Coordinates of C-alpha atoms in Angstrom, one line a residue:
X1 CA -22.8 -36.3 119.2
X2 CA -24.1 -38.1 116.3
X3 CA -22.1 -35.2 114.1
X4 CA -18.6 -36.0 115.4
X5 CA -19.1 -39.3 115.1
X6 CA -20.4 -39.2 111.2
X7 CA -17.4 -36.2 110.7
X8 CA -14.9 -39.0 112.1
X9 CA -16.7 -41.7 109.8
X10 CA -16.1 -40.0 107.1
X11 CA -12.8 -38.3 107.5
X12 CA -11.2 -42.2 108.1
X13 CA -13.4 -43.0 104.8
X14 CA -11.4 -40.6 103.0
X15 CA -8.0 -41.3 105.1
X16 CA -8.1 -44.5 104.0
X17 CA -8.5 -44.3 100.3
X18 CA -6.3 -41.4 99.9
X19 CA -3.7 -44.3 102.0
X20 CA -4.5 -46.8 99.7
X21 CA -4.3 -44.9 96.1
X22 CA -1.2 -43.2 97.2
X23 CA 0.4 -47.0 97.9
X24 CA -1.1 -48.2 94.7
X25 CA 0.2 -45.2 92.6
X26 CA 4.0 -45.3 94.5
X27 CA 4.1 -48.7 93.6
X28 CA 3.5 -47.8 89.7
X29 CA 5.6 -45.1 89.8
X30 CA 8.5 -46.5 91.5
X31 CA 8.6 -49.7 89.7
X32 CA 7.7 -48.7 86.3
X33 CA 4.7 -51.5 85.9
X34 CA 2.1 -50.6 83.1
X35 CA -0.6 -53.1 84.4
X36 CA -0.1 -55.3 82.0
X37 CA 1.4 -58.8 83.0
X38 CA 0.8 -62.4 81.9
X39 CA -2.2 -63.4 79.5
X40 CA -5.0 -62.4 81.3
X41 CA -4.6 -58.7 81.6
X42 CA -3.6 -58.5 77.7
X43 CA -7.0 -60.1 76.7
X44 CA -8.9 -57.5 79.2
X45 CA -7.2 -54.6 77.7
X46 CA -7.7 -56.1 74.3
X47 CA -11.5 -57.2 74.4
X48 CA -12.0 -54.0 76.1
X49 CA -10.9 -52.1 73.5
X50 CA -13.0 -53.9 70.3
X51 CA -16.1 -54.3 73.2
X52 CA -15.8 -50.5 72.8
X53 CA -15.2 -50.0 69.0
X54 CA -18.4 -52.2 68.4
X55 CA -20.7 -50.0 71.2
X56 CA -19.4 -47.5 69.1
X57 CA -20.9 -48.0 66.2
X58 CA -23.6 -49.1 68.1
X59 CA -23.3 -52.8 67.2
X60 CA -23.9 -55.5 70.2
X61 CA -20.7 -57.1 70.3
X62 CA -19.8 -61.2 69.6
X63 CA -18.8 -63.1 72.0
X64 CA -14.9 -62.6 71.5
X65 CA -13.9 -62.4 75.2
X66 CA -13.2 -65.5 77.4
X67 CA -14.6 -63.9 80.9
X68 CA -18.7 -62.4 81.3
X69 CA -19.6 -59.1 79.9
X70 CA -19.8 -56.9 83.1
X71 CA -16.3 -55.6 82.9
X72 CA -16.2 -54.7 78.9
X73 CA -19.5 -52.8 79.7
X74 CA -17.7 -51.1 82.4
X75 CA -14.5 -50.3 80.5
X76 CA -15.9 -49.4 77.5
X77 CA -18.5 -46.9 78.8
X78 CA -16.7 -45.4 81.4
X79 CA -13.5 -44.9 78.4
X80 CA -16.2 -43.2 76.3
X81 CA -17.4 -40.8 78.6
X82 CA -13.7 -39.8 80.1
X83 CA -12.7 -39.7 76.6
X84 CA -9.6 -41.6 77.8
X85 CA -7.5 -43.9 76.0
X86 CA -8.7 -47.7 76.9
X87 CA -5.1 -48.5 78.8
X88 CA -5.7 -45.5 80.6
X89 CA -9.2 -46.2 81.3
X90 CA -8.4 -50.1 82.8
X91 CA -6.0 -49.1 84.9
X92 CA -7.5 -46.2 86.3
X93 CA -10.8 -48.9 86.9
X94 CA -8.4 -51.0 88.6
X95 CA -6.5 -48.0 90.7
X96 CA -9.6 -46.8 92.0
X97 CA -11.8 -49.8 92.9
X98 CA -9.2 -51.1 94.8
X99 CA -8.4 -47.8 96.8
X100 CA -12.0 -47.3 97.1
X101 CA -12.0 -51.3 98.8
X102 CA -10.5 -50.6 102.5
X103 CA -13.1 -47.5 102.8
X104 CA -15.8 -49.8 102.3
X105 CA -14.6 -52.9 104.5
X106 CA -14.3 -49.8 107.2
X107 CA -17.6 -48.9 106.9
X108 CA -18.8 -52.7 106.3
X109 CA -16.6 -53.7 109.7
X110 CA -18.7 -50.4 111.5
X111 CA -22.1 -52.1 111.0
X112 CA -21.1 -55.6 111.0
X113 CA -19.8 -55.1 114.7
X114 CA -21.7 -52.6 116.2
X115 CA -22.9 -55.6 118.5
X116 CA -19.6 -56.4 120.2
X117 CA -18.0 -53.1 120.8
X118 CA -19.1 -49.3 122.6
X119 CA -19.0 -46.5 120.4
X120 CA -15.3 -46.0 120.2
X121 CA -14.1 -49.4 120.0
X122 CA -16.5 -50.1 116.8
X123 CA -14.2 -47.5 115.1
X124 CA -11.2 -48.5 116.7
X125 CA -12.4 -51.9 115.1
X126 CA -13.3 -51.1 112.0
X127 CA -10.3 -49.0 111.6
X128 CA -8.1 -52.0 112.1
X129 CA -10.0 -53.7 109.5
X130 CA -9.2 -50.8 107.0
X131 CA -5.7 -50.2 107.3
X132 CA -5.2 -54.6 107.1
X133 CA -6.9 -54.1 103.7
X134 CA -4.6 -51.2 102.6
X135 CA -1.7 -53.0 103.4
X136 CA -2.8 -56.5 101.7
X137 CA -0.3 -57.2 99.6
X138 CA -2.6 -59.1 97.3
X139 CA -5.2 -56.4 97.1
X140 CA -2.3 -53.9 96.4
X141 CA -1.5 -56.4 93.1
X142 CA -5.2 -56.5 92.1
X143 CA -5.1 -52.7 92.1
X144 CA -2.4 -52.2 89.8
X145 CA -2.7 -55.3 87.2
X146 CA -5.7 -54.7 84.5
X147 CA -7.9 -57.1 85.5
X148 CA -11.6 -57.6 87.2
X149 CA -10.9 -58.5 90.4
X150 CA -10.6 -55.3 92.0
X151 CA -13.4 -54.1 90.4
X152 CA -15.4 -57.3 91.4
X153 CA -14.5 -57.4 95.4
X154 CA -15.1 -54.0 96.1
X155 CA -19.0 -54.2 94.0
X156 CA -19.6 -57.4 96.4
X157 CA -18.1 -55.8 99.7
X158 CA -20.7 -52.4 98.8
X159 CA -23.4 -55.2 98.4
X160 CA -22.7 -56.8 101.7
X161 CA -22.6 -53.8 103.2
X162 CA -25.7 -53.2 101.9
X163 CA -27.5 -56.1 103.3
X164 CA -26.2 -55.8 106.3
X165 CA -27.3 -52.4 106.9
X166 CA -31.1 -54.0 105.4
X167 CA -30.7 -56.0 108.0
X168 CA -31.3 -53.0 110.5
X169 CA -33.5 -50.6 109.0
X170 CA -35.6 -53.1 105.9
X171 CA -35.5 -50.0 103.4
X172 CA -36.6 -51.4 100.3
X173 CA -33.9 -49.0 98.7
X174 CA -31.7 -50.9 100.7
X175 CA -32.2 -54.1 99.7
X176 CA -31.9 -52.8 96.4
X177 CA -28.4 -51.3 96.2
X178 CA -27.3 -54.8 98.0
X179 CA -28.7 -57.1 95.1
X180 CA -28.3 -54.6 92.3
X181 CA -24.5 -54.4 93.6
X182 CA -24.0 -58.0 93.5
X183 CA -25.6 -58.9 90.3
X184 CA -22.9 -56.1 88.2
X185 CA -20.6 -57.8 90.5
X186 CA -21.6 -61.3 89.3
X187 CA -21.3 -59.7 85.5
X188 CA -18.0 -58.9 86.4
X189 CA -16.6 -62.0 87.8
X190 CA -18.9 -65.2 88.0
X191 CA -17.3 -66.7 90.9
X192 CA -19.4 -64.1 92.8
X193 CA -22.4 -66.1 92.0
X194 CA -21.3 -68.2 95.1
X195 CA -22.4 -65.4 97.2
X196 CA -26.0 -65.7 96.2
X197 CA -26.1 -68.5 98.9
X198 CA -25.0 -65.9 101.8
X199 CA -27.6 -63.4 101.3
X200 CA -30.8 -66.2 100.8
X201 CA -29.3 -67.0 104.6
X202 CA -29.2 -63.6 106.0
X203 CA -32.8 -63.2 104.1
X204 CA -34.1 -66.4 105.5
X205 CA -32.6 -65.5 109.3
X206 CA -34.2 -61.9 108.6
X207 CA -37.4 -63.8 107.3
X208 CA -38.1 -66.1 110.4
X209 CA -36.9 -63.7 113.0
X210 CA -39.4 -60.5 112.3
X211 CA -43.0 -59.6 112.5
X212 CA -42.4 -58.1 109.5
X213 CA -42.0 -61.2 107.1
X214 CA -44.4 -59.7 104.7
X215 CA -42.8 -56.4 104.1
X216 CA -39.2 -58.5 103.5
X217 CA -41.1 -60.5 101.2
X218 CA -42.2 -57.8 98.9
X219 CA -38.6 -56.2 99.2
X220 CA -36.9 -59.2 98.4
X221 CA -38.9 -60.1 95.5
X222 CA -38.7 -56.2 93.9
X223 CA -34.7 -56.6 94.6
X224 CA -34.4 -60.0 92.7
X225 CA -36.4 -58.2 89.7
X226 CA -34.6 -55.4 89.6
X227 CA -31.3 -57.5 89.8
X228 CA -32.7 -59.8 87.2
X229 CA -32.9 -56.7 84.6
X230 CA -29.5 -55.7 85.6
X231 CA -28.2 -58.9 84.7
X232 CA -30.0 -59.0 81.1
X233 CA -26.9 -58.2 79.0
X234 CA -24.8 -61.6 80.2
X235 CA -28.1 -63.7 80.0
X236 CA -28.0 -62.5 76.5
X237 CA -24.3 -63.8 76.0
X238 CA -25.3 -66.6 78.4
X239 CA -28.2 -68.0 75.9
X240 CA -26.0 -67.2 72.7
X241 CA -23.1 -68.6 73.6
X242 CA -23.0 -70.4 76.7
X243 CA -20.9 -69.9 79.8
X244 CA -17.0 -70.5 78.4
X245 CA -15.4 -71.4 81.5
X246 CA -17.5 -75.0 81.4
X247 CA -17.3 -74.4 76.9
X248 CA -14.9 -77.5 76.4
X249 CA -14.8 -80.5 74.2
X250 CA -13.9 -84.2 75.1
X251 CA -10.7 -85.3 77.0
X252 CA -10.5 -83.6 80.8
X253 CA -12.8 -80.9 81.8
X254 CA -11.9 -77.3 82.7
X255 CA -10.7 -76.5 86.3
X256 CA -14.0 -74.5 87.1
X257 CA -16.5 -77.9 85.8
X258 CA -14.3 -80.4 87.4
X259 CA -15.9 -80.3 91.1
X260 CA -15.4 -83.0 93.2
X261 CA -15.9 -83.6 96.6
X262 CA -13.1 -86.2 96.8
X263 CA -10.5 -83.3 95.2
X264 CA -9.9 -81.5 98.8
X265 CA -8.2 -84.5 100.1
X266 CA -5.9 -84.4 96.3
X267 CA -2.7 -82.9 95.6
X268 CA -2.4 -83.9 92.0
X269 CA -4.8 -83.4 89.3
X270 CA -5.7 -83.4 85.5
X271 CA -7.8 -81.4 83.7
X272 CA -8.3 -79.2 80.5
X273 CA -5.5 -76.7 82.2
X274 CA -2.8 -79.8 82.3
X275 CA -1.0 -82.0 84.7
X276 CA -0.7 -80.2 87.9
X277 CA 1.5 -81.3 91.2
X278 CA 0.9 -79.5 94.2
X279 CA 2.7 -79.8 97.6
X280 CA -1.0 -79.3 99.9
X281 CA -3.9 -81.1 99.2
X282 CA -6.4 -78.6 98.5
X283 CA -8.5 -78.7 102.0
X284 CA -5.1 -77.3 103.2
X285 CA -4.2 -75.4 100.8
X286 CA -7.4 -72.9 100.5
X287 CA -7.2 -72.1 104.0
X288 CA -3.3 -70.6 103.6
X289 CA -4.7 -67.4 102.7
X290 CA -4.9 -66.9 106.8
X291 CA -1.1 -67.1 107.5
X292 CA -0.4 -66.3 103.8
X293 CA 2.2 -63.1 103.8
X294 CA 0.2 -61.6 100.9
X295 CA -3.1 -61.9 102.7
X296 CA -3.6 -61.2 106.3
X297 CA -0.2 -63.1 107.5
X298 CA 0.7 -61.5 111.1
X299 CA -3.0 -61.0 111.7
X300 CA -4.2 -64.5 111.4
X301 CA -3.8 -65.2 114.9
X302 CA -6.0 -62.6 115.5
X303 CA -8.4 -63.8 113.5
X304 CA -8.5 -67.2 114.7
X305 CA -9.4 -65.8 118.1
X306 CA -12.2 -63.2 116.5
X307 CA -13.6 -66.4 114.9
X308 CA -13.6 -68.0 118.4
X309 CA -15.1 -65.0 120.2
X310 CA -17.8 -64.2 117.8
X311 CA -18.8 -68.3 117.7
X312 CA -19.1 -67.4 121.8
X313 CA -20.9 -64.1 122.2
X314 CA -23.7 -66.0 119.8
X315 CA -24.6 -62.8 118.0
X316 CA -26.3 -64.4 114.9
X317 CA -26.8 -62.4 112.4
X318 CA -22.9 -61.0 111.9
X319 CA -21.6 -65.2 112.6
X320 CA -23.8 -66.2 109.6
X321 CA -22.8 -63.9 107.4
X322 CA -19.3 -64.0 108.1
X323 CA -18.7 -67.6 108.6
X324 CA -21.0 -68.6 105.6
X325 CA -19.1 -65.7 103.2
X326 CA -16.2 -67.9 103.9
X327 CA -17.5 -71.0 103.8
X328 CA -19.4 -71.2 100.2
X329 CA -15.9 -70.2 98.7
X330 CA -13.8 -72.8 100.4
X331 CA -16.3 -75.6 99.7
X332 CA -16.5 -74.7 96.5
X333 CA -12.6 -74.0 96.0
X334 CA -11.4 -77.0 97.5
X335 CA -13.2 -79.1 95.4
X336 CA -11.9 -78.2 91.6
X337 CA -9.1 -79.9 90.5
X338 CA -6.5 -76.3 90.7
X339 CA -4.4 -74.5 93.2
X340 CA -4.4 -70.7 92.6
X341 CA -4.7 -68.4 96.1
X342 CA -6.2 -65.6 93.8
X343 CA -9.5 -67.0 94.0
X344 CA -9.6 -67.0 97.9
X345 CA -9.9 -63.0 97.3
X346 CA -13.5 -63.4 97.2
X347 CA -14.0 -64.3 100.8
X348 CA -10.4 -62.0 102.0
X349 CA -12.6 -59.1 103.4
X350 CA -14.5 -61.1 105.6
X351 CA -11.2 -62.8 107.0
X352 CA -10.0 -59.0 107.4
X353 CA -13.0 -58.3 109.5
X354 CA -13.0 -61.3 111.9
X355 CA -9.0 -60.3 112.3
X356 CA -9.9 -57.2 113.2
X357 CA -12.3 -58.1 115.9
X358 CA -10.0 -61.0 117.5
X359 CA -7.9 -58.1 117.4
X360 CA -10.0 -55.5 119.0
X361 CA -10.7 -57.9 121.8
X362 CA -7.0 -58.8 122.8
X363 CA -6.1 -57.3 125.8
X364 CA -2.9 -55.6 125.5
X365 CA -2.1 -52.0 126.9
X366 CA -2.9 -49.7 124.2
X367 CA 0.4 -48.3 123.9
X368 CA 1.7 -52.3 122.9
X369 CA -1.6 -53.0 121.2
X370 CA -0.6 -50.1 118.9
X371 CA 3.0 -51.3 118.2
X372 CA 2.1 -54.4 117.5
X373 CA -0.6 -53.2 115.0
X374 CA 1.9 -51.3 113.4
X375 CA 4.5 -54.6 113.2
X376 CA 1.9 -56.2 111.8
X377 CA 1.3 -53.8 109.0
X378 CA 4.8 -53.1 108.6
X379 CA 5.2 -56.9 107.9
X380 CA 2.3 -57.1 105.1
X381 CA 4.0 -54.0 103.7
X382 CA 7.0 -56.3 102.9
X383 CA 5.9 -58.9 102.2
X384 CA 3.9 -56.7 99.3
X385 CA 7.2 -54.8 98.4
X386 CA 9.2 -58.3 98.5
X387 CA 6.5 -59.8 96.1
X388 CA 6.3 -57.0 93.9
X389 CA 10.2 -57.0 93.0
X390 CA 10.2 -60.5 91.9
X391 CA 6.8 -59.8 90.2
X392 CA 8.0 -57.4 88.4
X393 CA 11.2 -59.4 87.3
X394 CA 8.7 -61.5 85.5
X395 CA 7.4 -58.8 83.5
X396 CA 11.1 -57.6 83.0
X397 CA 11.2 -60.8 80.6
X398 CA 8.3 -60.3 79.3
X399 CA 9.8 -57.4 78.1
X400 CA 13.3 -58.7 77.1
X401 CA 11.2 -61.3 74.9
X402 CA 9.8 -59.0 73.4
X403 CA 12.6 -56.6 72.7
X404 CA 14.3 -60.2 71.1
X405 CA 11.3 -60.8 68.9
X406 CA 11.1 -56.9 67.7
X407 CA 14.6 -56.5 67.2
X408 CA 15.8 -60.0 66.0
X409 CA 13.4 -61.6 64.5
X410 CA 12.3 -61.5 60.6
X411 CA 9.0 -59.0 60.4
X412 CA 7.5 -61.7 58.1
X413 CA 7.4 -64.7 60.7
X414 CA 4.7 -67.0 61.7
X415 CA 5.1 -66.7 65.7
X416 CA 3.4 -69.3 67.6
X417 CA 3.9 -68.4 72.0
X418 CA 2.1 -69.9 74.8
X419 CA 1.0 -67.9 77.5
X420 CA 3.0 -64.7 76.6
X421 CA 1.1 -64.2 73.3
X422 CA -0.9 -61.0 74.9
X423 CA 2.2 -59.3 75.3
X424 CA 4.4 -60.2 72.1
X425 CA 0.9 -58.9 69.9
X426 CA 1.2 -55.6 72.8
X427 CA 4.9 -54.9 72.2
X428 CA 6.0 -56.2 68.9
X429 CA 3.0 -55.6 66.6
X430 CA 3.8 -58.8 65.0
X431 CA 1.6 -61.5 63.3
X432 CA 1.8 -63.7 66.7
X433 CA -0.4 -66.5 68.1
X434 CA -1.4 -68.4 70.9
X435 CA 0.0 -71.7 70.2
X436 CA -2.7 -73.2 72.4
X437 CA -5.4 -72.7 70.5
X438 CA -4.2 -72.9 66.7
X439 CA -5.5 -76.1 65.2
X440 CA -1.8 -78.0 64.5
X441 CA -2.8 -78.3 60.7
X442 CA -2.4 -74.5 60.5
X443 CA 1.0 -74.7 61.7
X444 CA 1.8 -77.9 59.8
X445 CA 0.7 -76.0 56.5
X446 CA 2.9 -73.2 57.2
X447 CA 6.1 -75.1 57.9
X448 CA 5.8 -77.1 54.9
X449 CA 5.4 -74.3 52.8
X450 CA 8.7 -72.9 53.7
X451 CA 7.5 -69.5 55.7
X452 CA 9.7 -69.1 58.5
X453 CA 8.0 -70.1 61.3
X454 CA 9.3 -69.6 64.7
X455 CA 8.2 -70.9 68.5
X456 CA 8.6 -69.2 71.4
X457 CA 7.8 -71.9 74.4
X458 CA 8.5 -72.6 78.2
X459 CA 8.9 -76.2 76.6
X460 CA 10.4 -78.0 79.4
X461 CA 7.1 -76.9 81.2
X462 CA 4.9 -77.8 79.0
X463 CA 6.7 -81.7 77.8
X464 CA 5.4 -82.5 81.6
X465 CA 2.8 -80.5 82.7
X466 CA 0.7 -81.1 79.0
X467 CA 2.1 -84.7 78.6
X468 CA -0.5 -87.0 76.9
X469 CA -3.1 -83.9 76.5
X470 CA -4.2 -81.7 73.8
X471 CA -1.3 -79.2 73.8
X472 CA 1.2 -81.7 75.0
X473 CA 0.2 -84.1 71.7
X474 CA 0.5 -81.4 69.6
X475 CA 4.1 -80.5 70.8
X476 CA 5.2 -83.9 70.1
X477 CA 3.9 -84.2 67.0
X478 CA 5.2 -81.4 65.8
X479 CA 8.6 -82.4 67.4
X480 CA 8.3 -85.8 65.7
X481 CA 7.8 -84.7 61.6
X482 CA 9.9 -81.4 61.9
X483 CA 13.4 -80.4 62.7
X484 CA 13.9 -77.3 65.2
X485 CA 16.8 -75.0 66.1
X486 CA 16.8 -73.1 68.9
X487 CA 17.8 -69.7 68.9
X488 CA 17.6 -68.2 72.2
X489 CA 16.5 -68.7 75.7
X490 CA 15.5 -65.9 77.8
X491 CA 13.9 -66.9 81.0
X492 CA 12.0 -70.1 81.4
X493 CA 11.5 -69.6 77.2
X494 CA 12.9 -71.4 74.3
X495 CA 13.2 -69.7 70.5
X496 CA 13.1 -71.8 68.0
X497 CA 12.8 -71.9 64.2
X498 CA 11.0 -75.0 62.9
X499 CA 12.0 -76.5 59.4
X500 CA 10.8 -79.5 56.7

């Protein structure tokens, strides 16, 4: 008996990552996308590749990237030993971790319920719980941009599963994997340092509830060792150089230091990022990702009720994890002074799981509780396909910018961009950069000597949302003691030449 059920474990393991790359893959294929889109997956591709020419030549690499090291480590070693080219190697990391994510909430949802449901309805269950995370449409977009966050989720999903099977069994090897996990996971993306909280609860809870304290004790302390050790390369960078996302000087302070208690009852706010407007305030806003048609959408009905039902049934253990996993993001999210759903990844799998038990206790026939499953998937599906067209339609002008600065534009130019400078270095080859971050006496200098010097900006965007800050300053300066001609717009952009 135990056989079948382990053969049908594992046969939906491998159904649903097979699912989920073929998706992932169709998506790239039909639409063209190279993984590359915005700023942020130009940089990882980038650092990724010098992180790897350094550990080549078996140098520790500076701190040129923005983000902590996990990733580059990754990247870099895992390119090395494929022998792959780096862009390859990224997107493949990406492709991969985020098929390999609805598995692994499948298996997390089979130990995480085992409590609630007989034999046959815990994989019924956690079956629901895999196919919502195949169909995602914001996991499908992780999976195919070159980024960390696939990468990043699916470590801390293996963690908590981890833990939670600790919870049953206290194998110190256990315990291991689970904190191990979750410190490469905190290397990857530091915002899964907020899940350090959850597993001191489920430790503590485990702690006061067994004869066994002593035992827990000894594991726990090994595991936080062992994950210390782990985590030696980014206390390196950590001690060098400081963590960047809080690495600002004067005026506001960065999105990720600017917590404030009083921000989840704001809408508008400023900060090192710019002058932001927002329709929600941000208590509102960070719990969209329940009826949001990228996230769980149809199903968050479901999981409203599987919220309700596990509150009621009192089973402890799975009701602290779940709603604490939720909870340290949303408090934490709703009090910086930004808006971006993105974030609210980190606690998507365990809204997948609680939908997927408010689903598994509706009682519909099974014959209607199947079609409206399917309706369900078959609206996150489009939603995913409808968000992916205009998605890509923003990368379609990335493109066309860059085909105007390759093809029109002098080879000898100064280029100054703003947040499309990862892909006009990617597709032009050309001596661009970020307008952001050069000091203004830089470009100053080259205007007044007469090089050509050229601007590529969304600059009605940035006269309001950078008004009376950094960026915005510089702008007007600029505006005020040089003449400029535009040349082109293409999208939300502007080309212009600037002149004495």
């Amino acid at each position: 008996m135990k056989f079948k059920v382990y053969l049908k474990n594992s046969l939906w393991f491998y159904i649903l990552f097979f699912l989920s790359l073929f998706i992932r893959v169709l998506f790239l294929v039909i639409s063209g996308f190279d993984g590359l889109y915005g700023q942020d997956a130009y940089e990882y591709l980038e650092c990724s590749e010098r992180f790897k020419n350094e550990l080549a030549e078996l140098k520790i690499p500076e701190k040129f990237f923005y983000w902590p090291s996990g990733y580059f480590i990754v990247s870099s070693l895992t390119s090395i030993i494929t022998f792959q080219a780096m862009h390859v190697t990224t997107l493949g990391i990406s492709l991969i971790s985020g098929s390999l994510l609805a598995p692994f909430v499948y298996r997390l949802s089979e130990h995480l319920i085992r409590n609630y449901f007989a034999e046959y309805g815990i994989q019924k269950a956690a079956v629901y719980a895999g196919l919502i995370t195949v169909f995602s449409g914001v996991l499908i977009k992780s999976s195919v941009v070159i980024m960390s966050d696939a990468l990043a989720l699916t470590l801390l999903v293996r963690s908590v599963y981890y833990l939670v099977k600790y919870s049953r069994k206290f194998s110190l090897a256990t315990l291991l994997f689970s904190v191990i996990l979750l410190s490469i996971s905190i290397m990857i993306r530091y915002a899964n340092l907020l899940f350090l909280p959850v597993i001191f609860v489920i430790l503590g809870y485990l702690f006061i509830t067994n004869d066994n304290n002593k035992i827990i004790l000894k594991h726990v302390l090994i595991s936080f060792i062992a994950g210390t050790v782990i985590f030696i390369p980014e206390l390196y960078y950590i001690s060098k150089y400081g963590i960047s996302y809080f690495g600002y000087q004067g005026g506001p302070p960065t999105w990720a230091s600017g917590w404030n208690l009083l921000n989840f009852f704001r809408n508008e706010f400023v900060s090192y990022d710019g002058i932001r407007h927002y329709k929600l305030i941000n208590a509102i806003y960070y719990l969209t990702p329940v009826f949001h048609p990228l996230y769980i959408f149809a199903f968050g009905i479901t999981f409203i009720y599987g919220l309700w039902k596990i509150l009621r049934l009192k089973k402890i253990l799975s009701t602290l994890l779940l709603v604490s996993w939720i909870a340290v993001y949303y408090l934490y999210l709703g009090g910086v002074p930004f808006q971006s759903l993105r974030y609210t990844m980190s606690f998507l799998p365990a809204l997948i799981v609680l939908s997927s038990i408010g689903f598994s206790f509706m009682r519909l026939k099974p014959l209607i509780k199947g079609l409206v499953f399917v309706f369900g998937v078959i609206l996150l599906l489009g939603a995913a396909i409808n968000h992916f067209i205009r998605f890509n339609s923003d990368k379609k002008t990335e493109l066309e910018i860059s085909s105007y600065v390759r093809n029109e534009l002098p080879e000898n130019s100064n280029i100054y961009s703003f947040e499309i400078t990862g892909a006009l270095k990617y597709y032009t080859n050309r001596n661009v950069k970020e307008f952001a971050t050069t000091d203004i006496s830089e470009i100053e200098n080259k205007i007044r000597s007469g090089e050509k010097t050229l601007f590529l900006l969304p600059i009605d965007e940035m006269r309001i949302e950078y008004r009376g800050m950094d960026i915005g300053n510089k702008l007007e300066l600029l505006e005020r003691n040089f003449s400029f001609g535009i040349l082109n717009r293409i999208g939300n952009y502007t080309i212009l030449e600037a002149s004495r």
